[in-house]
mmCIF file with all atom_site columns, C-alpha atoms in Angstrom:
data_model
loop_
_atom_site.group_PDB
_atom_site.id
_atom_site.type_symbol
_atom_site.label_atom_id
_atom_site.label_alt_id
_atom_site.label_comp_id
_atom_site.label_asym_id
_atom_site.label_entity_id
_atom_site.label_seq_id
_atom_site.pdbx_PDB_ins_code
_atom_site.Cartn_x
_atom_site.Cartn_y
_atom_site.Cartn_z
_atom_site.occupancy
_atom_site.B_iso_or_equiv
_atom_site.pdbx_formal_charge
_atom_site.auth_seq_id
_atom_site.auth_comp_id
_atom_site.auth_asym_id
_atom_site.auth_atom_id
_atom_site.pdbx_PDB_model_num
ATOM 1   C CA . MET A 1 1   ? -28.086 121.388 148.604 1.00 44.00 ? 1163 MET A CA 1
ATOM 2   C CA . ARG A 1 2   ? -29.276 124.870 148.445 1.00 42.00 ? 1164 ARG A CA 1
ATOM 3   C CA . ASN A 1 3   ? -28.930 124.424 152.235 1.00 45.00 ? 1165 ASN A CA 1
ATOM 4   C CA . SER A 1 4   ? -25.607 123.998 152.020 1.00 43.00 ? 1166 SER A CA 1
ATOM 5   C CA . ARG A 1 5   ? -24.289 126.454 149.348 1.00 46.00 ? 1167 ARG A CA 1
ATOM 6   C CA . HIS A 1 6   ? -25.821 128.851 151.913 1.00 43.00 ? 1168 HIS A CA 1
ATOM 7   C CA . SER A 1 7   ? -24.420 127.847 154.799 1.00 43.00 ? 1169 SER A CA 1
ATOM 8   C CA . VAL A 1 8   ? -20.840 127.570 152.798 1.00 43.00 ? 1170 VAL A CA 1
ATOM 9   C CA . SER A 1 9   ? -21.494 131.262 152.185 1.00 41.00 ? 1171 SER A CA 1
ATOM 10  C CA . LEU A 1 10  ? -22.521 132.259 155.057 1.00 40.00 ? 1172 LEU A CA 1
ATOM 11  C CA . GLY A 1 11  ? -19.565 131.020 157.062 1.00 45.00 ? 1173 GLY A CA 1
ATOM 12  C CA . THR A 1 12  ? -17.347 132.116 154.499 1.00 41.00 ? 1174 THR A CA 1
ATOM 13  C CA . PHE A 1 13  ? -18.508 135.452 155.493 1.00 40.00 ? 1175 PHE A CA 1
ATOM 14  C CA . GLY A 1 14  ? -18.150 135.114 159.012 1.00 42.00 ? 1176 GLY A CA 1
ATOM 15  C CA . LEU A 1 15  ? -14.748 134.236 158.751 1.00 37.00 ? 1177 LEU A CA 1
ATOM 16  C CA . ALA A 1 16  ? -13.832 137.113 156.480 1.00 39.00 ? 1178 ALA A CA 1
ATOM 17  C CA . PHE A 1 17  ? -15.999 139.626 158.556 1.00 38.00 ? 1179 PHE A CA 1
ATOM 18  C CA . ALA A 1 18  ? -13.979 137.925 161.990 1.00 39.00 ? 1180 ALA A CA 1
ATOM 19  C CA . ILE A 1 19  ? -10.803 138.514 160.288 1.00 40.00 ? 1181 ILE A CA 1
ATOM 20  C CA . ALA A 1 20  ? -11.535 141.833 159.223 1.00 40.00 ? 1182 ALA A CA 1
ATOM 21  C CA . LEU A 1 21  ? -12.526 143.278 162.412 1.00 39.00 ? 1183 LEU A CA 1
ATOM 22  C CA . SER A 1 22  ? -9.402  141.384 164.066 1.00 40.00 ? 1184 SER A CA 1
ATOM 23  C CA . PRO A 1 23  ? -7.366  144.311 164.274 1.00 41.00 ? 1185 PRO A CA 1
ATOM 24  C CA . ALA A 1 24  ? -10.137 146.692 166.104 1.00 41.00 ? 1186 ALA A CA 1
ATOM 25  C CA . LEU A 1 25  ? -10.834 143.894 168.374 1.00 40.00 ? 1187 LEU A CA 1
ATOM 26  C CA . MET A 1 26  ? -7.539  143.830 169.313 1.00 39.00 ? 1188 MET A CA 1
ATOM 27  C CA . GLN A 1 27  ? -6.992  147.352 170.512 1.00 41.00 ? 1189 GLN A CA 1
ATOM 28  C CA . ASP A 1 28  ? -7.615  149.519 173.733 1.00 44.00 ? 1190 ASP A CA 1
ATOM 29  C CA . ASN A 1 29  ? -6.779  153.178 174.111 1.00 44.00 ? 1191 ASN A CA 1
ATOM 30  C CA . GLY A 1 30  ? -5.378  153.458 170.458 1.00 43.00 ? 1192 GLY A CA 1
ATOM 31  C CA . LEU A 1 31  ? -2.399  151.006 171.327 1.00 45.00 ? 1193 LEU A CA 1
ATOM 32  C CA . THR A 1 32  ? -2.380  147.596 169.879 1.00 47.00 ? 1194 THR A CA 1
ATOM 33  C CA . PHE A 1 33  ? -1.659  144.370 172.528 1.00 49.00 ? 1195 PHE A CA 1
ATOM 34  C CA . SER A 1 34  ? 0.951   142.370 172.165 1.00 55.00 ? 1196 SER A CA 1
ATOM 35  C CA . SER A 1 35  ? 1.103   140.111 175.167 1.00 65.00 ? 1197 SER A CA 1
ATOM 36  C CA . CYS A 1 36  ? -1.137  139.387 177.999 1.00 86.00 ? 1198 CYS A CA 1
ATOM 37  C CA . LYS A 1 37  ? 0.984   141.621 180.157 1.00 91.00 ? 1199 LYS A CA 1
ATOM 38  C CA . THR A 1 38  ? -1.342  144.156 181.939 1.00 94.00 ? 1200 THR A CA 1
ATOM 39  C CA . GLY A 1 39  ? -0.745  147.295 184.428 1.00 95.00 ? 1201 GLY A CA 1
ATOM 40  C CA . ASP A 1 40  ? 0.206   150.866 184.834 1.00 96.00 ? 1202 ASP A CA 1
ATOM 41  C CA . THR A 1 41  ? 4.413   151.034 184.433 1.00 96.00 ? 1203 THR A CA 1
ATOM 42  C CA . ARG A 1 42  ? 4.161   154.305 184.796 1.00 97.00 ? 1204 ARG A CA 1
ATOM 43  C CA . LEU A 1 43  ? 6.058   156.488 187.756 1.00 98.00 ? 1205 LEU A CA 1
ATOM 44  C CA . ALA A 1 44  ? 3.978   159.193 189.502 1.00 97.00 ? 1206 ALA A CA 1
ATOM 45  C CA . GLU A 1 45  ? 7.064   160.698 191.184 1.00 97.00 ? 1207 GLU A CA 1
ATOM 46  C CA . LEU A 1 46  ? 10.575  160.121 189.939 1.00 98.00 ? 1208 LEU A CA 1
ATOM 47  C CA . ALA A 1 47  ? 13.124  163.042 191.918 1.00 97.00 ? 1209 ALA A CA 1
ATOM 48  C CA . VAL A 1 48  ? 16.948  162.982 192.021 1.00 97.00 ? 1210 VAL A CA 1
ATOM 49  C CA . GLU A 1 49  ? 17.874  165.530 195.023 1.00 97.00 ? 1211 GLU A CA 1
ATOM 50  C CA . ALA A 1 50  ? 21.087  166.953 195.137 1.00 96.00 ? 1212 ALA A CA 1
ATOM 51  C CA . SER A 1 51  ? 22.127  169.977 196.720 1.00 90.00 ? 1213 SER A CA 1
ATOM 52  C CA . GLY A 1 52  ? 18.775  170.400 198.502 1.00 91.00 ? 1214 GLY A CA 1
ATOM 53  C CA . GLN A 1 53  ? 17.016  170.740 195.366 1.00 93.00 ? 1215 GLN A CA 1
ATOM 54  C CA . ASP A 1 54  ? 15.358  168.127 192.971 1.00 97.00 ? 1216 ASP A CA 1
ATOM 55  C CA . GLN A 1 55  ? 17.702  168.361 189.764 1.00 96.00 ? 1217 GLN A CA 1
ATOM 56  C CA . ILE A 1 56  ? 14.628  166.847 187.632 1.00 96.00 ? 1218 ILE A CA 1
ATOM 57  C CA . THR A 1 57  ? 12.943  170.236 187.206 1.00 90.00 ? 1219 THR A CA 1
ATOM 58  C CA . ALA A 1 58  ? 9.933   168.827 184.888 1.00 94.00 ? 1220 ALA A CA 1
ATOM 59  C CA . PHE A 1 59  ? 8.741   165.390 185.050 1.00 97.00 ? 1221 PHE A CA 1
ATOM 60  C CA . ASP A 1 60  ? 6.788   163.693 183.203 1.00 97.00 ? 1222 ASP A CA 1
ATOM 61  C CA . PRO A 1 61  ? 5.337   159.946 183.730 1.00 97.00 ? 1223 PRO A CA 1
ATOM 62  C CA . GLU A 1 62  ? 5.570   159.220 179.625 1.00 97.00 ? 1224 GLU A CA 1
ATOM 63  C CA . GLN A 1 63  ? 9.164   160.438 179.412 1.00 97.00 ? 1225 GLN A CA 1
ATOM 64  C CA . PRO A 1 64  ? 11.533  157.730 179.966 1.00 97.00 ? 1226 PRO A CA 1
ATOM 65  C CA . THR A 1 65  ? 14.849  159.577 179.611 1.00 98.00 ? 1227 THR A CA 1
ATOM 66  C CA . TYR A 1 66  ? 16.532  162.610 181.930 1.00 98.00 ? 1228 TYR A CA 1
ATOM 67  C CA . ASP A 1 67  ? 19.654  164.008 182.064 1.00 97.00 ? 1229 ASP A CA 1
ATOM 68  C CA . VAL A 1 68  ? 21.088  165.403 185.316 1.00 96.00 ? 1230 VAL A CA 1
ATOM 69  C CA . TRP A 1 69  ? 23.994  167.634 185.886 1.00 95.00 ? 1231 TRP A CA 1
ATOM 70  C CA . LEU A 1 70  ? 25.975  168.084 188.774 1.00 95.00 ? 1232 LEU A CA 1
ATOM 71  C CA . SER A 1 71  ? 28.958  169.843 190.304 1.00 93.00 ? 1233 SER A CA 1
ATOM 72  C CA . SER A 1 72  ? 32.357  168.017 191.337 1.00 93.00 ? 1234 SER A CA 1
ATOM 73  C CA . SER A 1 73  ? 31.623  168.819 194.729 1.00 93.00 ? 1235 SER A CA 1
ATOM 74  C CA . VAL A 1 74  ? 28.098  166.359 194.839 1.00 95.00 ? 1236 VAL A CA 1
ATOM 75  C CA . ASP A 1 75  ? 29.285  163.084 195.935 1.00 93.00 ? 1237 ASP A CA 1
ATOM 76  C CA . SER A 1 76  ? 25.765  161.576 196.631 1.00 95.00 ? 1238 SER A CA 1
ATOM 77  C CA . ALA A 1 77  ? 22.251  162.250 195.574 1.00 96.00 ? 1239 ALA A CA 1
ATOM 78  C CA . VAL A 1 78  ? 18.677  160.880 196.990 1.00 96.00 ? 1240 VAL A CA 1
ATOM 79  C CA . VAL A 1 79  ? 16.513  159.167 194.677 1.00 96.00 ? 1241 VAL A CA 1
ATOM 80  C CA . ARG A 1 80  ? 12.607  159.001 195.216 1.00 96.00 ? 1242 ARG A CA 1
ATOM 81  C CA . VAL A 1 81  ? 10.537  156.609 192.716 1.00 97.00 ? 1243 VAL A CA 1
ATOM 82  C CA . ILE A 1 82  ? 6.681   156.630 193.346 1.00 97.00 ? 1244 ILE A CA 1
ATOM 83  C CA . PRO A 1 83  ? 4.907   153.992 190.801 1.00 97.00 ? 1245 PRO A CA 1
ATOM 84  C CA . MET A 1 84  ? 1.474   155.254 189.771 1.00 97.00 ? 1246 MET A CA 1
ATOM 85  C CA . ASP A 1 85  ? 0.063   151.744 190.792 1.00 97.00 ? 1247 ASP A CA 1
ATOM 86  C CA . ALA A 1 86  ? 1.115   151.339 194.288 1.00 96.00 ? 1248 ALA A CA 1
ATOM 87  C CA . GLY A 1 87  ? 1.229   147.738 194.257 1.00 97.00 ? 1249 GLY A CA 1
ATOM 88  C CA . SER A 1 88  ? 4.037   147.676 191.400 1.00 97.00 ? 1250 SER A CA 1
ATOM 89  C CA . GLN A 1 89  ? 7.576   146.716 192.364 1.00 96.00 ? 1251 GLN A CA 1
ATOM 90  C CA . VAL A 1 90  ? 10.068  149.194 191.543 1.00 96.00 ? 1252 VAL A CA 1
ATOM 91  C CA . TRP A 1 91  ? 13.852  148.411 191.063 1.00 95.00 ? 1253 TRP A CA 1
ATOM 92  C CA . VAL A 1 92  ? 16.609  151.320 190.981 1.00 95.00 ? 1254 VAL A CA 1
ATOM 93  C CA . ASN A 1 93  ? 20.183  150.155 189.423 1.00 95.00 ? 1255 ASN A CA 1
ATOM 94  C CA . TYR A 1 94  ? 22.720  152.157 189.466 1.00 94.00 ? 1256 TYR A CA 1
ATOM 95  C CA . TYR A 1 95  ? 25.550  151.904 186.770 1.00 94.00 ? 1257 TYR A CA 1
ATOM 96  C CA . SER A 1 96  ? 29.007  154.359 186.684 1.00 93.00 ? 1258 SER A CA 1
ATOM 97  C CA . ASP A 1 97  ? 31.872  154.443 184.087 1.00 89.00 ? 1259 ASP A CA 1
ATOM 98  C CA . ALA A 1 98  ? 34.098  154.755 186.938 1.00 83.00 ? 1260 ALA A CA 1
ATOM 99  C CA . GLY A 1 99  ? 32.706  151.316 187.712 1.00 82.00 ? 1261 GLY A CA 1
ATOM 100 C CA . GLY A 1 100 ? 30.376  151.493 190.597 1.00 78.00 ? 1262 GLY A CA 1
ATOM 101 C CA . VAL A 1 101 ? 27.366  149.202 189.860 1.00 83.00 ? 1263 VAL A CA 1
ATOM 102 C CA . GLY A 1 102 ? 24.553  148.378 192.568 1.00 83.00 ? 1264 GLY A CA 1
ATOM 103 C CA . LEU A 1 103 ? 20.906  147.319 193.025 1.00 83.00 ? 1265 LEU A CA 1
ATOM 104 C CA . MET A 1 104 ? 20.088  149.777 195.574 1.00 81.00 ? 1266 MET A CA 1
ATOM 105 C CA . LEU A 1 105 ? 16.099  149.516 195.619 1.00 81.00 ? 1267 LEU A CA 1
ATOM 106 C CA . ALA A 1 106 ? 13.780  146.897 195.102 1.00 87.00 ? 1268 ALA A CA 1
ATOM 107 C CA . GLN A 1 107 ? 10.295  147.153 196.585 1.00 91.00 ? 1269 GLN A CA 1
ATOM 108 C CA . VAL A 1 108 ? 6.850   147.187 196.349 1.00 94.00 ? 1270 VAL A CA 1
ATOM 109 C CA . GLY A 1 109 ? 5.333   150.442 196.031 1.00 95.00 ? 1271 GLY A CA 1
ATOM 110 C CA . GLY A 1 110 ? 8.854   152.497 195.512 1.00 94.00 ? 1272 GLY A CA 1
ATOM 111 C CA . GLY A 1 111 ? 10.749  154.699 198.141 1.00 94.00 ? 1273 GLY A CA 1
ATOM 112 C CA . GLU A 1 112 ? 13.581  156.027 198.089 1.00 94.00 ? 1274 GLU A CA 1
ATOM 113 C CA . VAL A 1 113 ? 17.401  155.704 198.213 1.00 93.00 ? 1275 VAL A CA 1
ATOM 114 C CA . THR A 1 114 ? 20.669  157.391 198.872 1.00 94.00 ? 1276 THR A CA 1
ATOM 115 C CA . VAL A 1 115 ? 23.221  156.858 195.666 1.00 93.00 ? 1277 VAL A CA 1
ATOM 116 C CA . ASP A 1 116 ? 26.700  157.705 196.181 1.00 93.00 ? 1278 ASP A CA 1
ATOM 117 C CA . LEU A 1 117 ? 28.131  158.839 192.947 1.00 93.00 ? 1279 LEU A CA 1
ATOM 118 C CA . ASP A 1 118 ? 31.610  158.473 191.148 1.00 93.00 ? 1280 ASP A CA 1
ATOM 119 C CA . PRO A 1 119 ? 32.789  161.163 189.339 1.00 93.00 ? 1281 PRO A CA 1
ATOM 120 C CA . GLY A 1 120 ? 31.934  161.435 185.605 1.00 93.00 ? 1282 GLY A CA 1
ATOM 121 C CA . GLU A 1 121 ? 28.715  159.752 183.671 1.00 94.00 ? 1283 GLU A CA 1
ATOM 122 C CA . SER A 1 122 ? 26.790  157.432 185.481 1.00 96.00 ? 1284 SER A CA 1
ATOM 123 C CA . SER A 1 123 ? 23.326  156.272 184.702 1.00 96.00 ? 1285 SER A CA 1
ATOM 124 C CA . LEU A 1 124 ? 20.304  155.459 187.358 1.00 96.00 ? 1286 LEU A CA 1
ATOM 125 C CA . TRP A 1 125 ? 17.976  152.650 185.631 1.00 96.00 ? 1287 TRP A CA 1
ATOM 126 C CA . ILE A 1 126 ? 14.383  152.688 187.106 1.00 97.00 ? 1288 ILE A CA 1
ATOM 127 C CA . TYR A 1 127 ? 12.606  149.667 186.648 1.00 97.00 ? 1289 TYR A CA 1
ATOM 128 C CA . VAL A 1 128 ? 8.958   149.311 187.157 1.00 97.00 ? 1290 VAL A CA 1
ATOM 129 C CA . LYS A 1 129 ? 7.024   145.765 187.001 1.00 97.00 ? 1291 LYS A CA 1
ATOM 130 C CA . ALA A 1 130 ? 3.116   146.173 187.525 1.00 97.00 ? 1292 ALA A CA 1
ATOM 131 C CA . PRO A 1 131 ? 1.301   143.549 189.118 1.00 96.00 ? 1293 PRO A CA 1
ATOM 132 C CA . GLY A 1 132 ? -0.082  142.201 186.005 1.00 95.00 ? 1294 GLY A CA 1
ATOM 133 C CA . GLY A 1 133 ? 3.106   141.688 184.621 1.00 96.00 ? 1295 GLY A CA 1
ATOM 134 C CA . ALA A 1 134 ? 3.823   144.450 182.273 1.00 97.00 ? 1296 ALA A CA 1
ATOM 135 C CA . SER A 1 135 ? 7.207   146.457 182.811 1.00 97.00 ? 1297 SER A CA 1
ATOM 136 C CA . ASP A 1 136 ? 9.092   149.515 181.633 1.00 96.00 ? 1298 ASP A CA 1
ATOM 137 C CA . THR A 1 137 ? 12.253  151.166 182.490 1.00 97.00 ? 1299 THR A CA 1
ATOM 138 C CA . TYR A 1 138 ? 13.364  155.022 183.013 1.00 98.00 ? 1300 TYR A CA 1
ATOM 139 C CA . GLU A 1 139 ? 16.687  155.976 182.475 1.00 98.00 ? 1301 GLU A CA 1
ATOM 140 C CA . VAL A 1 140 ? 18.489  159.095 184.213 1.00 98.00 ? 1302 VAL A CA 1
ATOM 141 C CA . ALA A 1 141 ? 22.132  160.020 182.982 1.00 97.00 ? 1303 ALA A CA 1
ATOM 142 C CA . VAL A 1 142 ? 24.258  161.509 185.503 1.00 96.00 ? 1304 VAL A CA 1
ATOM 143 C CA . HIS A 1 143 ? 26.482  164.069 184.909 1.00 96.00 ? 1305 HIS A CA 1
ATOM 144 C CA . VAL A 1 144 ? 29.058  164.743 187.817 1.00 95.00 ? 1306 VAL A CA 1
ATOM 145 C CA . GLY A 1 145 ? 31.840  167.211 187.594 1.00 91.00 ? 1307 GLY A CA 1
ATOM 146 C CA . CYS A 1 146 ? 30.443  169.685 184.603 1.00 67.00 ? 1308 CYS A CA 1
ATOM 147 C CA . SER A 1 147 ? 32.175  172.577 184.442 1.00 60.00 ? 1309 SER A CA 1
ATOM 148 C CA . ASP A 1 148 ? 29.268  174.950 183.727 1.00 57.00 ? 1310 ASP A CA 1
ATOM 149 C CA . CYS A 1 149 ? 26.585  172.496 185.421 1.00 54.00 ? 1311 CYS A CA 1
ATOM 150 C CA . ASP A 1 150 ? 24.359  175.833 186.363 1.00 50.00 ? 1312 ASP A CA 1
ATOM 151 C CA . ASP A 1 151 ? 24.081  176.378 182.469 1.00 45.00 ? 1313 ASP A CA 1
ATOM 152 C CA . GLN A 1 152 ? 22.845  172.851 181.811 1.00 49.00 ? 1314 GLN A CA 1
ATOM 153 C CA . SER A 1 153 ? 19.593  172.659 183.873 1.00 45.00 ? 1315 SER A CA 1
#
């Protein structure tokens, strides 16, 4: 009898210990895992080149949103996306308030594509999917035709 009482106490203690540690066991670098999908979904490079220069002057892989202000004389831009993980697949989608929609690029390792821009407001959505299944999205709001574009950048 004495042995069974100790095994119950020891079993209860083991269960309580495992429950207490479970949050710590699920963390890595301060982030709690919510799925089995893994991989680096950050971009190493995101550029929107128009009028001969990159319109994203301070790209930060941790920042998911950007604004680009272009004069009305700009009708296209070269979008370059390079993922941190060369095995990641990258999609570039274009959505315009004027009705333009398109999948501009979808390939492993990123690349660059020329996008025809409509006047007004539009968005570039960049979707990155790592080989381990993790995914993330960047968005660039594109404003074409602003009167004071030089003051916005």
